[in-house]
Coordinates of C-alpha atoms and ligand atoms in Angstrom, one line a residue:
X1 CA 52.4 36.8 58.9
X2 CA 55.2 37.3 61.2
X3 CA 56.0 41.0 61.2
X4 CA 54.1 44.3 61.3
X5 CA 54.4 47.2 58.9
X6 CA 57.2 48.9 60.2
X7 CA 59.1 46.0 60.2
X8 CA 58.3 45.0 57.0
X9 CA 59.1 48.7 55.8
X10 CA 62.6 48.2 57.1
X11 CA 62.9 44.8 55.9
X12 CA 62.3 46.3 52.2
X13 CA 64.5 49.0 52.7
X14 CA 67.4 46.5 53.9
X15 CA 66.7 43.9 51.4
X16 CA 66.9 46.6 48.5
X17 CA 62.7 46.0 47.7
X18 CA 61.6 49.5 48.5
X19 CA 63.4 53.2 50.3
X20 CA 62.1 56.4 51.5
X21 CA 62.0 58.7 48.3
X22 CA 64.9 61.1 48.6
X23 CA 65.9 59.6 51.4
X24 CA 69.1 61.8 51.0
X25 CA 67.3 64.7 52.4
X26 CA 65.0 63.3 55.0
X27 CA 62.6 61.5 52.9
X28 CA 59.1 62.9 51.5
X29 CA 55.7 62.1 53.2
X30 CA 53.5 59.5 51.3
X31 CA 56.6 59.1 49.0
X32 CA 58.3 55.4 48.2
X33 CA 60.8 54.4 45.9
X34 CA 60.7 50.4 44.7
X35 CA 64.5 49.3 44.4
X36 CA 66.2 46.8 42.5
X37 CA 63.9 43.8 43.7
X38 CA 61.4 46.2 44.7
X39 CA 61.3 47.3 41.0
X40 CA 61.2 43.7 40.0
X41 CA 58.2 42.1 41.8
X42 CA 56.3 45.1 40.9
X43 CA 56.6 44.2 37.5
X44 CA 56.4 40.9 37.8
X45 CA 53.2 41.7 39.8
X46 CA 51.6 44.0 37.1
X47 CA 52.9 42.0 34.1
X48 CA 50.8 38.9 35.9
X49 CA 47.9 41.0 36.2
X50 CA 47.6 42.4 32.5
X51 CA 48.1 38.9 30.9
X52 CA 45.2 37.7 33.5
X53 CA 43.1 40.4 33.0
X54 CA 43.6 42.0 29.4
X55 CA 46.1 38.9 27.4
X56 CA 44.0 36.0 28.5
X57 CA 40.4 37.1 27.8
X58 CA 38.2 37.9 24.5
X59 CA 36.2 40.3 26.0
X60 CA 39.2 42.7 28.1
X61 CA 41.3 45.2 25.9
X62 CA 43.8 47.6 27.4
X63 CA 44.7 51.3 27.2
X64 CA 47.8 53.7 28.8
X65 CA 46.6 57.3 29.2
X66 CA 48.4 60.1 30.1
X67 CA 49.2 61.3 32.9
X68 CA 48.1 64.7 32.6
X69 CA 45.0 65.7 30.7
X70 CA 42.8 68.3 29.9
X71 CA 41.1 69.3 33.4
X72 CA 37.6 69.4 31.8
X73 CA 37.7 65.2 32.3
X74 CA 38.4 65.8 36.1
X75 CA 35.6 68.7 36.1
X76 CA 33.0 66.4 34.8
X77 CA 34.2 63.5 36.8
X78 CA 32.9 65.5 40.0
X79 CA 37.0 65.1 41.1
X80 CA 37.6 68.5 41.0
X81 CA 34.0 69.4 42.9
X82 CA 33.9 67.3 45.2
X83 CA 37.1 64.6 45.5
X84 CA 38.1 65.2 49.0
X85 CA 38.9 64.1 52.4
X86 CA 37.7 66.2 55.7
X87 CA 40.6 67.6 57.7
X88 CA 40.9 68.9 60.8
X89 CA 44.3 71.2 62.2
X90 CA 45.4 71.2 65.7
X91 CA 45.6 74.9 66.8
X92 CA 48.2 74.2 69.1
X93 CA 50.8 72.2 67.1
X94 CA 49.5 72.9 63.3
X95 CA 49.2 69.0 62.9
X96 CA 47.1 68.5 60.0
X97 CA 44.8 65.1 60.5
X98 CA 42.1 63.4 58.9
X99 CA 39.0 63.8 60.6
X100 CA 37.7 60.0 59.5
X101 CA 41.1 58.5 61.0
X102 CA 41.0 60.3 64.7
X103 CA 37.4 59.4 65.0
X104 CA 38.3 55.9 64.6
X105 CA 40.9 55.5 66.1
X106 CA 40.1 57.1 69.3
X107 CA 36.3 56.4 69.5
X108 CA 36.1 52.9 67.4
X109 CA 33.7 53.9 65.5
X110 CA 32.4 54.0 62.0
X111 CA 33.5 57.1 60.2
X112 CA 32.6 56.2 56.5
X113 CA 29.4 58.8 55.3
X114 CA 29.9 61.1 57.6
X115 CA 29.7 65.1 56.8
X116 CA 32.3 67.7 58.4
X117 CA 29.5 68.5 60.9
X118 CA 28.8 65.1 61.8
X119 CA 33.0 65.6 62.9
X120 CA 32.3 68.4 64.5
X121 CA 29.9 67.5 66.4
X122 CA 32.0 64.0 67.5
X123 CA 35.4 65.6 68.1
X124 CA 33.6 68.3 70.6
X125 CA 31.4 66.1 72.5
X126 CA 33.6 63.3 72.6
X127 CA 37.0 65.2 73.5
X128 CA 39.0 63.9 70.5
X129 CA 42.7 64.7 70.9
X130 CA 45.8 65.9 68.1
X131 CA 47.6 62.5 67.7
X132 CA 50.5 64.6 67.4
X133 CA 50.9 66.4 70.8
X134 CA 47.7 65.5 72.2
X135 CA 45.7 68.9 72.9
X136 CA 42.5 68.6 72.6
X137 CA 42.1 71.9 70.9
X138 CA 41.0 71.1 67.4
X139 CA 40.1 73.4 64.6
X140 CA 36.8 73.1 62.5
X141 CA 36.8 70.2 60.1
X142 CA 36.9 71.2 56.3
X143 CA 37.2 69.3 53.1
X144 CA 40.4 69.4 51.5
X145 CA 40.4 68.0 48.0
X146 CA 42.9 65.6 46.6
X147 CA 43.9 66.2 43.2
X148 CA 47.3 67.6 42.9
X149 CA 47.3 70.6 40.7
X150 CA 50.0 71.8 38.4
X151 CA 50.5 74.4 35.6
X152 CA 50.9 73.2 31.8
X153 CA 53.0 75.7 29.4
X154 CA 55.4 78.5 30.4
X155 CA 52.6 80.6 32.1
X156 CA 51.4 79.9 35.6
X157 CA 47.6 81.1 36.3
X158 CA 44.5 79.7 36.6
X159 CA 43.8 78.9 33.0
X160 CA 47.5 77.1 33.2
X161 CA 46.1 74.8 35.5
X162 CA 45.5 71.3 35.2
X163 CA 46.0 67.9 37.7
X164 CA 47.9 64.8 38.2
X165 CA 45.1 62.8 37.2
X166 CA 43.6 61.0 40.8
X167 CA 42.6 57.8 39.3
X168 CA 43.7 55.8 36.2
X169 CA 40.3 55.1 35.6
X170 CA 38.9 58.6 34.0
X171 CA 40.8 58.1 31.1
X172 CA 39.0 54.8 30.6
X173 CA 35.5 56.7 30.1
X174 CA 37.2 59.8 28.4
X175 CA 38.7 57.7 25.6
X176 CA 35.6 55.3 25.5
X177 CA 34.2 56.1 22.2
X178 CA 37.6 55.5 20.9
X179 CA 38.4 52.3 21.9
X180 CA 35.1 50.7 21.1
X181 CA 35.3 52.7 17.0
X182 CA 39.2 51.0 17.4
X183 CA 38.6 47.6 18.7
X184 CA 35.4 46.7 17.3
X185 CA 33.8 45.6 21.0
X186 CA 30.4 44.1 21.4
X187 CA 28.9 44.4 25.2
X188 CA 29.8 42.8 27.4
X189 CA 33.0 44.1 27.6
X190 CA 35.6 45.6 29.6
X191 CA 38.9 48.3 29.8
X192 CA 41.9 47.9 31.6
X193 CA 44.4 50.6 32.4
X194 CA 47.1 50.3 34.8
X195 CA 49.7 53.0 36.1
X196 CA 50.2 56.1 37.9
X197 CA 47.8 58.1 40.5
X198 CA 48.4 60.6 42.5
X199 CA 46.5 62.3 45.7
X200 CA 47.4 64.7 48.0
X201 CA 46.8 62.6 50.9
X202 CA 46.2 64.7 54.5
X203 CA 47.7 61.8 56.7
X204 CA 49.7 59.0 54.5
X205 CA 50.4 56.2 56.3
X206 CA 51.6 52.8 57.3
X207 CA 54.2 52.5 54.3
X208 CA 52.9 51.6 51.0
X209 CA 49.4 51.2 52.0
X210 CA 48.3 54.9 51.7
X211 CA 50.3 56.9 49.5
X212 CA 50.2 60.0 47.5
X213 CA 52.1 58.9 44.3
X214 CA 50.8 55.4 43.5
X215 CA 49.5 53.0 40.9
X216 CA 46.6 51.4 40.3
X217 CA 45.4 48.5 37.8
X218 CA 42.0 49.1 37.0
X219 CA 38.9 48.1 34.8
X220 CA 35.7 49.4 34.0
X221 CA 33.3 46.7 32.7
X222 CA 30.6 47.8 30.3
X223 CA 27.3 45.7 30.1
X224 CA 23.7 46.6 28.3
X225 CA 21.8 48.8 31.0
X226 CA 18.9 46.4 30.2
X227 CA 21.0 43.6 30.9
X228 CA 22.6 44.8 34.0
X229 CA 22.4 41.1 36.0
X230 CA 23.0 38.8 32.9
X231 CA 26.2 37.8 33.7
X232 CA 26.8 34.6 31.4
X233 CA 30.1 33.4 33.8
X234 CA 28.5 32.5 36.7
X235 CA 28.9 29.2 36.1
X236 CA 32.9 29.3 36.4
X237 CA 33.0 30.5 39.9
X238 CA 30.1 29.3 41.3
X239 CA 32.0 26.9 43.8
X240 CA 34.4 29.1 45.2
X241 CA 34.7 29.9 48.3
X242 CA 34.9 33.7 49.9
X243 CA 34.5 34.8 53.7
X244 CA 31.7 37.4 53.0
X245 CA 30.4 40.0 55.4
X246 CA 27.2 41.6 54.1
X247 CA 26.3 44.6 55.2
X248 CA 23.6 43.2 57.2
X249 CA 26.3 41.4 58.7
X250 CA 27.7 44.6 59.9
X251 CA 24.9 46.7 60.9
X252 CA 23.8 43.4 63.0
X253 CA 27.6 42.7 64.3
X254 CA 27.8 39.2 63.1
X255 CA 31.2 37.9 61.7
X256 CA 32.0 37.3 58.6
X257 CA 30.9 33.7 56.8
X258 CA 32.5 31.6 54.6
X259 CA 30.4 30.6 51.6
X260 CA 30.2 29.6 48.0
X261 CA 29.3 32.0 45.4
X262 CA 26.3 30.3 44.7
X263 CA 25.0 30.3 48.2
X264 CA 25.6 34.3 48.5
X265 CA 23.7 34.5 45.2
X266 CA 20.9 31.7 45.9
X267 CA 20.9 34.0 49.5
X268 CA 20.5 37.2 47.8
X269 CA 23.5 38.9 49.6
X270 CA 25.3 39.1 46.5
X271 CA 22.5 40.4 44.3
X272 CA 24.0 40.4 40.5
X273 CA 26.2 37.5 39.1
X274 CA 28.5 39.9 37.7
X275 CA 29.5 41.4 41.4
X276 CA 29.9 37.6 42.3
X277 CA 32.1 36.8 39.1
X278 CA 34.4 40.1 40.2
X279 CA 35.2 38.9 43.5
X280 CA 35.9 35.6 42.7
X281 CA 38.2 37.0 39.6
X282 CA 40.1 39.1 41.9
X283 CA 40.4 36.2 44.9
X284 CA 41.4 34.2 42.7
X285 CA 44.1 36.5 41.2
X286 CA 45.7 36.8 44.1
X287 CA 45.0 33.4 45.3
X288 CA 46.9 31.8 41.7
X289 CA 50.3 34.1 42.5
X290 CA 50.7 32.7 46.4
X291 CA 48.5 35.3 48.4
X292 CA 47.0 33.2 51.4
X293 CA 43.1 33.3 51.0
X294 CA 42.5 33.0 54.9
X295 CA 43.5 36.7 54.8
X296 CA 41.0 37.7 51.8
X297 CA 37.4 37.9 52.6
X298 CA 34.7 40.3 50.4
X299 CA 33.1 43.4 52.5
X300 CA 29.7 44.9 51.4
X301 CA 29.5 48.8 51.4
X302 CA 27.0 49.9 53.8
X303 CA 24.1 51.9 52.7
X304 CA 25.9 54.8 54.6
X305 CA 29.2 54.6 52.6
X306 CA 27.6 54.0 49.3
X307 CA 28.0 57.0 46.6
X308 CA 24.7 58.6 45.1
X309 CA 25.3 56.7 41.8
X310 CA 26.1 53.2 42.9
X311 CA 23.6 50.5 43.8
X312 CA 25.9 48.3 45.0
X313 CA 29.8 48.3 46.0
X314 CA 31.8 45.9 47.0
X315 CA 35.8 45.2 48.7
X316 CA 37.7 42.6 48.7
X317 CA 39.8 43.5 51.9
X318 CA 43.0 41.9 53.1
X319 CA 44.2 41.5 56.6
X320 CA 46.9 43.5 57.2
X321 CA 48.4 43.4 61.0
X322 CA 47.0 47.0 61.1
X323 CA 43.5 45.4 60.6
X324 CA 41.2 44.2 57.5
X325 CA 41.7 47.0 55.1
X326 CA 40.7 47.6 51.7
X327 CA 42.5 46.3 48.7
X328 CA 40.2 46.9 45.9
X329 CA 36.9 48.7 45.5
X330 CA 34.6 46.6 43.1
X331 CA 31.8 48.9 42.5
X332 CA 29.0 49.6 40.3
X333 CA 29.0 53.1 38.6
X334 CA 25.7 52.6 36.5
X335 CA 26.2 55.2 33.5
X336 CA 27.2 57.6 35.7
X337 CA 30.9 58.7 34.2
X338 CA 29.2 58.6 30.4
X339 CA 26.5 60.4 31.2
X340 CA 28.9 63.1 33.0
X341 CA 31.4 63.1 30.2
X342 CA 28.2 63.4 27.3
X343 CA 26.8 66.3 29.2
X344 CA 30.5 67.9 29.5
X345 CA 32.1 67.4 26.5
X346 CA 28.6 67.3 24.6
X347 CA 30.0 64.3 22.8
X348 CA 27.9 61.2 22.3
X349 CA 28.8 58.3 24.2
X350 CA 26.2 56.2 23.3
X351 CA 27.0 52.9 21.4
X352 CA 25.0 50.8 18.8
X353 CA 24.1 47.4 20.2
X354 CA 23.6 44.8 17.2
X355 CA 20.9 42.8 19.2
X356 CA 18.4 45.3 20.3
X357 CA 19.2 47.5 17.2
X358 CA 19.0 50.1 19.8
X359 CA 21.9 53.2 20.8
X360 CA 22.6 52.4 24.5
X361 CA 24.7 54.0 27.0
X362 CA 26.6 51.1 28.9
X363 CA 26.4 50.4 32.6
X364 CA 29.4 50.0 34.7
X365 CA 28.6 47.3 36.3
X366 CA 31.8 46.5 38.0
X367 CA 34.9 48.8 38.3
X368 CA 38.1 46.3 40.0
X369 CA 40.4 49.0 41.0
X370 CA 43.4 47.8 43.0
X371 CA 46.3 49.9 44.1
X372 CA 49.7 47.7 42.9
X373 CA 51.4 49.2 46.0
X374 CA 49.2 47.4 48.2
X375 CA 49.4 44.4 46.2
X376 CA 52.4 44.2 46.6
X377 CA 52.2 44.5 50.3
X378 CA 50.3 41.6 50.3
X379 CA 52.4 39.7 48.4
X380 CA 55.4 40.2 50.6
X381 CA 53.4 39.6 53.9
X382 CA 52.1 36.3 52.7
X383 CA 55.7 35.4 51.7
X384 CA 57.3 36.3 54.3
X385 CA 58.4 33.6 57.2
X386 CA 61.3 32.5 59.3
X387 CA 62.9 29.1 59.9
X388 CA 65.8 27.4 62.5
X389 CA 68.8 27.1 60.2
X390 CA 71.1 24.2 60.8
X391 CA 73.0 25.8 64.0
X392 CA 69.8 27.3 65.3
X393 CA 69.3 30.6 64.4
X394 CA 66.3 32.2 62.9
X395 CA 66.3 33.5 59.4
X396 CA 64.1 34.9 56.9
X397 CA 62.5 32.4 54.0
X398 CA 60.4 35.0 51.5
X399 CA 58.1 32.5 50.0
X400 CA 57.0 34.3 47.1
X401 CA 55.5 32.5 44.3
X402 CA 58.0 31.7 41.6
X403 CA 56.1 33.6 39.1
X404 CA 56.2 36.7 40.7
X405 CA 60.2 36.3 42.4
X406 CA 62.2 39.7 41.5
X407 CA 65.1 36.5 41.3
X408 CA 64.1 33.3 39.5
X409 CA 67.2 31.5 39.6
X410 CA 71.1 32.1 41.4
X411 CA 73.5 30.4 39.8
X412 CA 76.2 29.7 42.6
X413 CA 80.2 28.7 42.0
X414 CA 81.1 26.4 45.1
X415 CA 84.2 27.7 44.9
X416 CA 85.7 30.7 43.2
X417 CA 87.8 27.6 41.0
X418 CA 84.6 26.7 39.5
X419 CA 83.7 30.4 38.1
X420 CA 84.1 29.8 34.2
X421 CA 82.2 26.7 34.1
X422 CA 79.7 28.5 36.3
X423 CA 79.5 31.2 34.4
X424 CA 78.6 29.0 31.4
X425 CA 75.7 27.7 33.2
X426 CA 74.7 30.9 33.9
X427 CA 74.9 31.9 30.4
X428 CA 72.8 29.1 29.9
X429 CA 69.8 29.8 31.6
X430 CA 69.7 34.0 31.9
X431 CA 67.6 34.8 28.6
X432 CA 64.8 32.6 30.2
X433 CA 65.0 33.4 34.2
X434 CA 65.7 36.3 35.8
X435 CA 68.8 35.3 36.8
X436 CA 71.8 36.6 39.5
X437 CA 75.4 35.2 39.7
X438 CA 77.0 34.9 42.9
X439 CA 79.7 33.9 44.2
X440 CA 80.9 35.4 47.1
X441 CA 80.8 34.2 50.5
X442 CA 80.7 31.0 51.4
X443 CA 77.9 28.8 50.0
X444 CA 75.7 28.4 53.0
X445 CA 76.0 32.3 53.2
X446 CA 74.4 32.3 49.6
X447 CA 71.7 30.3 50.0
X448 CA 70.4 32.1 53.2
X449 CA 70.5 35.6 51.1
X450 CA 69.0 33.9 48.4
X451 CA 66.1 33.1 50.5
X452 CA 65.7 35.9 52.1
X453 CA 64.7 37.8 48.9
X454 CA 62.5 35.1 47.6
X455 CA 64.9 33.2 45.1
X456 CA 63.1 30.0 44.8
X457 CA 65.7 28.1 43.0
X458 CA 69.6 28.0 43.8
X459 CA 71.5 26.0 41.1
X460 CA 75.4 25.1 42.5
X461 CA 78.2 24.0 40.3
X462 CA 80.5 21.9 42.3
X463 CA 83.1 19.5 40.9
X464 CA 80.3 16.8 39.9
X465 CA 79.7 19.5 37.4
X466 CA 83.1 19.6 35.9
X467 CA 83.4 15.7 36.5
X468 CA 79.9 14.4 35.6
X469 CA 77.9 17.2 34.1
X470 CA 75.3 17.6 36.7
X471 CA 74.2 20.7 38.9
X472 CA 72.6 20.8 42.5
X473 CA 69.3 22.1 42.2
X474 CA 68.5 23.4 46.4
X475 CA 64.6 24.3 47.0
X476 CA 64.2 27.8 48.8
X477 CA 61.0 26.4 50.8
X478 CA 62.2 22.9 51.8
X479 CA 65.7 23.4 51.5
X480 CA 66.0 20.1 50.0
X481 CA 68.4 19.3 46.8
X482 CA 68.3 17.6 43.6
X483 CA 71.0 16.6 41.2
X484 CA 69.8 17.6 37.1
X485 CA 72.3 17.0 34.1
X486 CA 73.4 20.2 32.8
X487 CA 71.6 19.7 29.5
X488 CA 68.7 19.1 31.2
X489 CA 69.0 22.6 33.4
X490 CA 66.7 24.5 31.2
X491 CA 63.8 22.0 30.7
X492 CA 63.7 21.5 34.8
X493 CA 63.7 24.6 35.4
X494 CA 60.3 25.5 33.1
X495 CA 59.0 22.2 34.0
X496 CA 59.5 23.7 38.0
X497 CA 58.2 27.3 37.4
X498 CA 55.1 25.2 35.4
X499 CA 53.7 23.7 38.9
X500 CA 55.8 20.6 39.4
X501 CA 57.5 19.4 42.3
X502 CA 60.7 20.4 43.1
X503 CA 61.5 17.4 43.8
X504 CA 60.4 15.3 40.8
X505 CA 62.6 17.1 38.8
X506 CA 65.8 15.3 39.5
X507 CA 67.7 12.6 41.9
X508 CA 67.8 13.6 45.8
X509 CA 70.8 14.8 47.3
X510 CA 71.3 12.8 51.1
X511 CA 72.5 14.7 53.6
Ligands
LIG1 N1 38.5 54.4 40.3 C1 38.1 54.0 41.5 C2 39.1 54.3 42.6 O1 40.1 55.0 42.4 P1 39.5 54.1 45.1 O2 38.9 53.2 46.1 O3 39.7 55.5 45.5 O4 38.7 53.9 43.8 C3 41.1 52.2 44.3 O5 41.0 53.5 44.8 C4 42.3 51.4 44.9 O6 43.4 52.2 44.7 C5 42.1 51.2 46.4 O7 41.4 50.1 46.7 C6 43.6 51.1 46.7 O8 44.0 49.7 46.5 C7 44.3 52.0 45.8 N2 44.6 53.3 46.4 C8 43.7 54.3 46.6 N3 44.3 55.3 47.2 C9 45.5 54.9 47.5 C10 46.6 55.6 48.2 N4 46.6 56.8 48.7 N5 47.8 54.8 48.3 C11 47.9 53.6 47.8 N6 46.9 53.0 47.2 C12 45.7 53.6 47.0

């Protein structure tokens, strides 16, 4: 990783990836818009994760709730009680701060658990300062809660009012019965949801990372609450390495250890098969679409930062060059949301299970919830690197994986001469790449834009093409070129986004 987030933020905005919402007038706070490339690898990036997640396995289906729904869901949720993050003002500028943040920042420590007093208490004795002006003449901490209300139908009043739901997840459980009467699911099983969230975040920050219009790709899996640890998969990722740091790790300040699966379930820090499976899932996610796994590692929640209703919670965190942050919370909710929703909507949630000829309400025993936006951080970080060109000079190589590239293939004229027989190719090859025709500027030019946006294939039509039928394949990563017959364009091309060498798929070009 060569850059930090600022300079990644303008890199997006330059490249045309992602721009200041209403930019026009000054922006908006917590606010992104994803542009033309931007709007692309997102895409690309959720698109990869619903075939993974929902396409490619018997025991996933999928739902898209709405947006907005009848506040009673967000009631019994607890969101609307108690969804909320402690802030604190500064009387002297009006800067508006999250407690959790200035305590850590400025005094290193742990803020996760702790109540407004327990800020208080810290910002007083300690002399924590505004971030903004730097007076040390703080307010009293309060919580401020999250949910962005609005008002459905012409009249605006408190019985108008409803939210911009906070997570996608809550629809999951308030559609529940539905999908299992629709789907005919057997436990275990799970449901997927990606889209839109939205929280009124005190203090968004460092670009995409914390945001207060978002979206999130989450699942809730259901098991048997007598089968809670019977996860039958264990066997498919027991060799797979993650860097794990327990939370006995952390109370005790050790670092972080690589190890298999298997050894942190033989060791008991990963105490259900099912929390192992997750992990190992999500890693591996990543890990299949080009993330690096040296910046992955899995972070227990501390007893401390754990809610009421969850035994056990786990993150798989990513190292940003702000730090190892969270990426995805993969916790375990028990019955909790069902049992909320039966008591609120007094509708049964139970299900019948076919083995135990019994009516159980599932157990959540994982929820993988990951925010796209920062997904797709990681996706451009890991990508991104420089290189010497021929005369010396640095420039940008976005190494994305070729699945996920907002530009699959440019089809380049050498010359402007060349542009119908170009344009043929092109026509050749655009209903099964994302393709992009270029042809101005000189050649070199192209190529070094191409790579700076992550175009892993360039294909140039020179006047071998018109004389002998064959393109110039050039490799984004190696830079290296190889002559394919046009009538073989197609079949290369799928054989390289497949998994095989760029080079195997036709004759070198010598420099
Ligand atoms: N349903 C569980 C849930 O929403 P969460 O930890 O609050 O849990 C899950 O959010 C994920 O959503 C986070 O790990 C993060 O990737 C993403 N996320 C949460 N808040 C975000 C924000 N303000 N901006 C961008 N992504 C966010």
């Amino acid at each position: 990783m060569a850059i930090n987030i600022d300079e990644m933020a303008v890199f997006c905005k330059k490249k045309g990836f992602v721009y200041p919402s209403s930019e026009i007038y000054g922006g908006f706070s917590g606010f992104f818009d994803y542009g033309p490339l931007g709007a692309q690898l997102k895409r690309n990036i959720m698109n990869s994760w619903w075939k993974y997640h929902v396409q490619d396995k018997e025991d996933m289906v999928g739902i898209d709730g709405s947006i907005i729904c009848n506040p009673k869901v967000w009631v019994a949720s607890g969101h609307v009680g108690g969804f909320g993050d402690v802030m604190v003002a500064c009387k002297k500028c009006n800067e508006n701060m999250r407690a959790d943040h200035i305590v850590e920042d400025q005094l290193g420590v742990q803020a996760e658990g702790l109540s407004s007093e327990d800020f208080d208490k810290l910002i007083k004795e300690k002399d924590v300062k505004c971030t903004k002006c730097g007076s040390d003449e703080l307010g009293d901490c309060k919580v401020f809660n999250l949910l962005f209300k609005t008002f459905v139908g012409p009249v605006e009043g408190d019985k108008a009012v409803a939210y911009l739901r906070g997570e996608t997840a809550q629809l999951i459980f308030a559609n529940f019965k539905n999908v299992v009467e629709t789907s005919r699911l057997k436990l275990p099983f799970g449901i997927a949801q990606m889209g839109k969230a939205f929280r009124n975040e005190i203090a968004p920050r460092n670009f995409l990372f914390r945001l207060r219009e978002f979206e999130q790709m989450e699942i809730e899996y259901f098991v048997h609450p007598d089968k809670e640890k019977e996860c039958p998969y264990v066997d498919e990722i027991k060799d797979y390495e993650l860097l794990v740091y327990s939370a006995e790790m952390q109370e005790n300040e050790k670092e972080p250890v690589l190890m298999k699966a298997s050894v942190a379930l033989e060791k008991g820090i990963i105490t259900n098969g099912w929390h192992a499976f997750w992990l190992v899932t999500e890693t591996k996610w990543f890990e299949e679409l080009g993330a690096c796994k040296e910046n992955f590692r899995i972070r227990q929640h501390r007893k401390d930062e754990m809610a009421h209703y969850s035994s056990d919670c786990w993150d798989l965190e990513y190292k940003f060059p702000f730090g190892w942050k969270e990426l995805q919370g993969i916790a375990d909710r028990s019955d909790f949301d069902l049992q909320q929703h039966m008591k609120h909507s007094k509708k049964d949630m139970s299900i019948f299970d076919e083995e135990t000829k019994k009516k159980v309400v599932p157990f959540v025993v994982a929820e993988p919830s990951l925010g796209v936006d920062r997904a797709f951080l990681v996706f451009m970080f890991d990508a991104y690197s420089t290189r010497k060109d021929e005369k010396g000079n640095e420039v940008t190589v976005l190494k994305l994986n070729p699945k996920i590239a907002p530009v699959q293939v440019a089809v380049l004229p050498l010359i402007n001469k060349l542009q119908d027989k170009a344009r043929e190719v092109f026509a050749t090859v655009k209903n099964n790449f994302n393709c992009f025709y270029d042809k101005s500027g000189s050649v070199g030019r192209r190529y070094a834009r191409m790579d700076e946006i992550g175009t892993p294939i360039c294909v140039t039509v020179d006047f071998d093409t018109l004389e002998k039928g064959v393109l110039t394949l050039r490799n984004r990563d190696t830079a290296k070129q190889v002559r394919v017959k046009i009538e073989d364009l197609n079949e290369k091309l799928n054989l390289f986004f497949a998994g095989e060498d760029f080079e195997n798929l036709g004759t070198a070009v010598e420099k």
